[in-house]
Amino acid sequence: MTQLTDSDLIAGCISGRREALEAFACRYSDLIYRSVQHVLRLKQICFSFQGVEDLHHTVFLDLFDGACRKLSLFGGKNGCSFSTWIRVVAVRVVL
């Protein structure tokens, strides 16, 4: 299987293709998980494994809710990479 580009993943997720949603989750799960933990540490918030898991899932729900409404907002403006944008979404969810 060839590696999908970020644009292909976004389009596939928006169109509801299961393989795109799974590939997105595989590609960005670690990034989201680390971003959640980073914010909690910076804010000196005690957290449990379950708390991090809940926030991790909340980020995905936020991105995929409403036929991937939030995911469709990514525009890559000002040279922002998709992974940077995902980090920003994760930080906002945690805060």
Short mmCIF file of C-alpha atoms in Angstrom, two decimals:
data_model
loop_
_atom_site.label_atom_id
_atom_site.label_comp_id
_atom_site.label_asym_id
_atom_site.label_seq_id
_atom_site.Cartn_x
_atom_site.Cartn_y
_atom_site.Cartn_z
CA MET A 1 0.00 0.00 0.00
CA THR A 2 1.35 3.42 -0.91
CA GLN A 3 1.66 6.13 1.70
CA LEU A 4 -1.15 8.66 1.39
CA THR A 5 -0.27 12.35 1.41
CA ASP A 6 -1.80 14.59 4.05
CA SER A 7 -4.11 16.04 1.40
CA ASP A 8 -5.26 12.55 0.42
CA LEU A 9 -5.86 11.68 4.07
CA ILE A 10 -7.87 14.82 4.68
CA ALA A 11 -9.98 14.30 1.56
CA GLY A 12 -10.50 10.63 2.40
CA CYS A 13 -11.54 11.40 5.96
CA ILE A 14 -13.95 14.12 4.84
CA SER A 15 -15.53 11.72 2.35
CA GLY A 16 -15.87 9.14 5.14
CA ARG A 17 -13.53 6.47 3.75
CA ARG A 18 -12.72 4.06 6.53
CA GLU A 19 -9.19 3.33 5.31
CA ALA A 20 -8.37 7.06 5.35
CA LEU A 21 -9.73 7.43 8.89
CA GLU A 22 -7.65 4.46 10.04
CA ALA A 23 -4.52 5.73 8.28
CA PHE A 24 -5.05 9.17 9.82
CA ALA A 25 -5.39 7.65 13.30
CA CYS A 26 -2.24 5.56 12.81
CA ARG A 27 -0.20 8.46 11.47
CA TYR A 28 -1.21 11.12 14.02
CA SER A 29 -2.08 9.18 17.17
CA ASP A 30 1.40 9.46 18.71
CA LEU A 31 1.66 13.16 17.86
CA ILE A 32 -1.69 13.88 19.51
CA TYR A 33 -0.84 11.75 22.53
CA ARG A 34 2.50 13.54 23.04
CA SER A 35 0.88 16.95 22.53
CA VAL A 36 -1.73 16.20 25.20
CA GLN A 37 0.93 15.07 27.67
CA HIS A 38 3.14 18.08 26.89
CA VAL A 39 0.38 20.58 27.67
CA LEU A 40 -0.53 18.81 30.90
CA ARG A 41 3.10 18.85 32.01
CA LEU A 42 3.57 22.51 31.07
CA LYS A 43 0.48 23.45 33.06
CA GLN A 44 1.71 21.23 35.93
CA ILE A 45 -1.52 19.26 35.91
CA CYS A 46 -1.40 15.82 37.49
CA PHE A 47 -2.78 13.31 35.06
CA SER A 48 -3.51 9.64 34.86
CA PHE A 49 -3.11 7.32 31.92
CA GLN A 50 -6.90 7.25 31.56
CA GLY A 51 -7.08 11.05 31.60
CA VAL A 52 -4.56 11.30 28.78
CA GLU A 53 -6.43 8.61 26.84
CA ASP A 54 -9.70 10.49 27.27
CA LEU A 55 -8.18 13.74 26.00
CA HIS A 56 -6.50 11.86 23.14
CA HIS A 57 -9.87 10.47 22.05
CA THR A 58 -11.51 13.88 22.50
CA VAL A 59 -9.06 15.40 20.01
CA PHE A 60 -10.00 12.76 17.43
CA LEU A 61 -13.69 13.30 18.11
CA ASP A 62 -13.19 17.04 17.67
CA LEU A 63 -11.46 16.51 14.32
CA PHE A 64 -13.97 13.97 12.98
CA ASP A 65 -17.21 15.39 14.41
CA GLY A 66 -19.82 16.70 11.98
CA ALA A 67 -18.47 14.96 8.87
CA CYS A 68 -14.92 16.09 9.73
CA ARG A 69 -15.92 19.75 9.87
CA LYS A 70 -12.83 20.81 11.84
CA LEU A 71 -10.51 18.70 9.70
CA SER A 72 -11.87 20.41 6.60
CA LEU A 73 -10.78 23.80 8.02
CA PHE A 74 -7.08 23.06 7.50
CA GLY A 75 -5.75 25.35 4.82
CA GLY A 76 -1.99 25.31 5.28
CA LYS A 77 -1.90 29.09 5.55
CA ASN A 78 1.39 30.86 6.21
CA GLY A 79 3.36 27.69 5.59
CA CYS A 80 1.75 25.82 8.49
CA SER A 81 2.27 22.09 8.12
CA PHE A 82 -0.57 19.70 8.80
CA SER A 83 1.24 18.17 11.78
CA THR A 84 1.69 21.63 13.31
CA TRP A 85 -1.99 22.33 12.81
CA ILE A 86 -2.89 19.01 14.47
CA ARG A 87 -0.72 20.01 17.46
CA VAL A 88 -2.57 23.33 17.73
CA VAL A 89 -5.93 21.54 17.69
CA ALA A 90 -4.73 19.13 20.39
CA VAL A 91 -3.43 21.96 22.59
CA ARG A 92 -6.72 23.86 22.27
CA VAL A 93 -8.73 20.79 23.21
CA VAL A 94 -6.60 20.22 26.30
CA LEU A 95 -6.73 23.86 27.38
#
